[in-house]
mmCIF file of C-alpha atoms in Angstrom:
data_model
loop_
_atom_site.group_PDB
_atom_site.id
_atom_site.type_symbol
_atom_site.label_atom_id
_atom_site.label_comp_id
_atom_site.label_asym_id
_atom_site.label_seq_id
_atom_site.Cartn_x
_atom_site.Cartn_y
_atom_site.Cartn_z
ATOM 1 C CA MET C 1 -0.003 -0.014 0.005
ATOM 2 C CA ASN C 2 1.944 2.984 -1.279
ATOM 3 C CA LYS C 3 1.121 6.554 -0.510
ATOM 4 C CA SER C 4 0.739 8.874 -3.439
ATOM 5 C CA ILE C 5 2.587 12.059 -2.597
ATOM 6 C CA THR C 6 2.358 14.847 -5.167
ATOM 7 C CA LEU C 7 4.841 17.671 -5.218
ATOM 8 C CA LYS C 8 3.322 21.000 -6.049
ATOM 9 C CA ARG C 9 5.002 23.435 -8.405
ATOM 10 C CA SER C 10 4.212 27.049 -9.083
ATOM 11 C CA ALA C 11 2.418 27.517 -12.376
ATOM 12 C CA THR C 12 4.333 30.676 -13.209
ATOM 13 C CA THR C 13 7.891 29.887 -12.067
ATOM 14 C CA GLY C 14 7.963 26.097 -12.093
ATOM 15 C CA ARG C 15 9.598 26.084 -8.672
ATOM 16 C CA PHE C 16 8.518 23.871 -5.821
ATOM 17 C CA VAL C 17 5.958 25.461 -3.543
ATOM 18 C CA THR C 18 6.355 24.902 0.150
ATOM 19 C CA LYS C 19 4.321 25.951 3.137
ATOM 20 C CA PRO C 20 5.737 27.421 6.386
ATOM 21 C CA LEU C 21 6.995 24.916 8.955
ATOM 22 C CA GLY C 22 5.203 26.414 11.893
ATOM 23 C CA LYS C 23 6.281 27.030 15.425
ATOM 24 C CA ASP C 24 6.056 23.421 16.642
ATOM 25 C CA LYS C 25 8.259 21.958 13.894
ATOM 26 C CA ALA C 26 10.696 24.868 14.158
ATOM 27 C CA THR C 27 11.043 24.155 17.889
ATOM 28 C CA LYS C 28 11.781 20.467 17.137
ATOM 29 C CA PHE C 29 14.448 21.420 14.587
ATOM 30 C CA ALA C 30 16.044 23.767 17.076
ATOM 31 C CA LYS C 31 16.173 21.035 19.746
ATOM 32 C CA VAL C 32 17.847 18.658 17.327
ATOM 33 C CA GLU C 33 20.416 21.254 16.301
ATOM 34 C CA GLY C 34 21.017 22.281 19.883
ATOM 35 C CA VAL C 35 19.908 25.869 19.336
ATOM 36 C CA THR C 36 18.544 27.712 22.353
ATOM 37 C CA THR C 37 17.076 31.158 22.729
ATOM 38 C CA SER C 38 18.245 33.690 25.236
ATOM 39 C CA SER C 39 15.872 34.981 27.883
ATOM 40 C CA LYS C 40 15.782 38.385 26.061
ATOM 41 C CA SER C 41 14.828 36.686 22.778
ATOM 42 C CA ALA C 42 12.121 34.578 24.437
ATOM 43 C CA LYS C 43 10.704 37.632 26.196
ATOM 44 C CA THR C 44 10.670 39.632 22.945
ATOM 45 C CA LEU C 45 8.947 36.792 21.066
ATOM 46 C CA LYS C 46 6.287 36.466 23.761
ATOM 47 C CA THR C 47 5.721 40.216 23.843
ATOM 48 C CA TYR C 48 5.086 40.530 20.108
ATOM 49 C CA SER C 49 3.147 37.283 19.847
ATOM 50 C CA ASP C 50 0.832 38.435 22.619
ATOM 51 C CA ARG C 51 0.166 41.593 20.582
ATOM 52 C CA GLY C 52 -1.196 39.350 17.862
ATOM 53 C CA LEU C 53 1.634 39.695 15.367
ATOM 54 C CA LYS C 54 2.261 36.712 13.043
ATOM 55 C CA GLY C 55 4.501 35.865 10.137
ATOM 56 C CA ASN C 56 6.411 38.646 8.458
ATOM 57 C CA ALA C 57 5.069 41.319 10.803
ATOM 58 C CA LEU C 58 6.361 39.330 13.787
ATOM 59 C CA ARG C 59 9.798 38.824 12.213
ATOM 60 C CA LEU C 60 10.127 42.482 11.308
ATOM 61 C CA ALA C 61 9.149 43.598 14.837
ATOM 62 C CA ILE C 62 11.667 41.238 16.447
ATOM 63 C CA THR C 63 14.523 42.221 14.116
ATOM 64 C CA GLY C 64 13.686 45.891 14.657
ATOM 65 C CA SER C 65 13.901 45.480 18.417
ATOM 66 C CA PHE C 66 17.422 43.978 18.224
ATOM 67 C CA LYS C 67 18.878 46.516 15.817
ATOM 68 C CA GLU C 68 20.979 49.210 17.335
ATOM 69 C CA LYS C 69 19.430 52.655 17.197
ATOM 70 C CA LYS C 70 21.436 55.184 15.122
ATOM 71 C CA GLY C 71 22.909 58.070 17.075
ATOM 72 C CA LYS C 72 22.947 56.229 20.429
#
């Protein structure tokens, strides 16, 4: 009994189309690789997640919070 797995490609570019991994799978990958987050990173993630940010908006907010401010 074989499973039929179809790989999806974009109609315009012909490249493979993937979907985001999600937080649970990303956490599993991080554990396997031995990557840990600092307390500051975890606090920042929780703060912006609680505000309802997701996806690109969440990533931009987090990167913006870690960038050094010019002139300081």
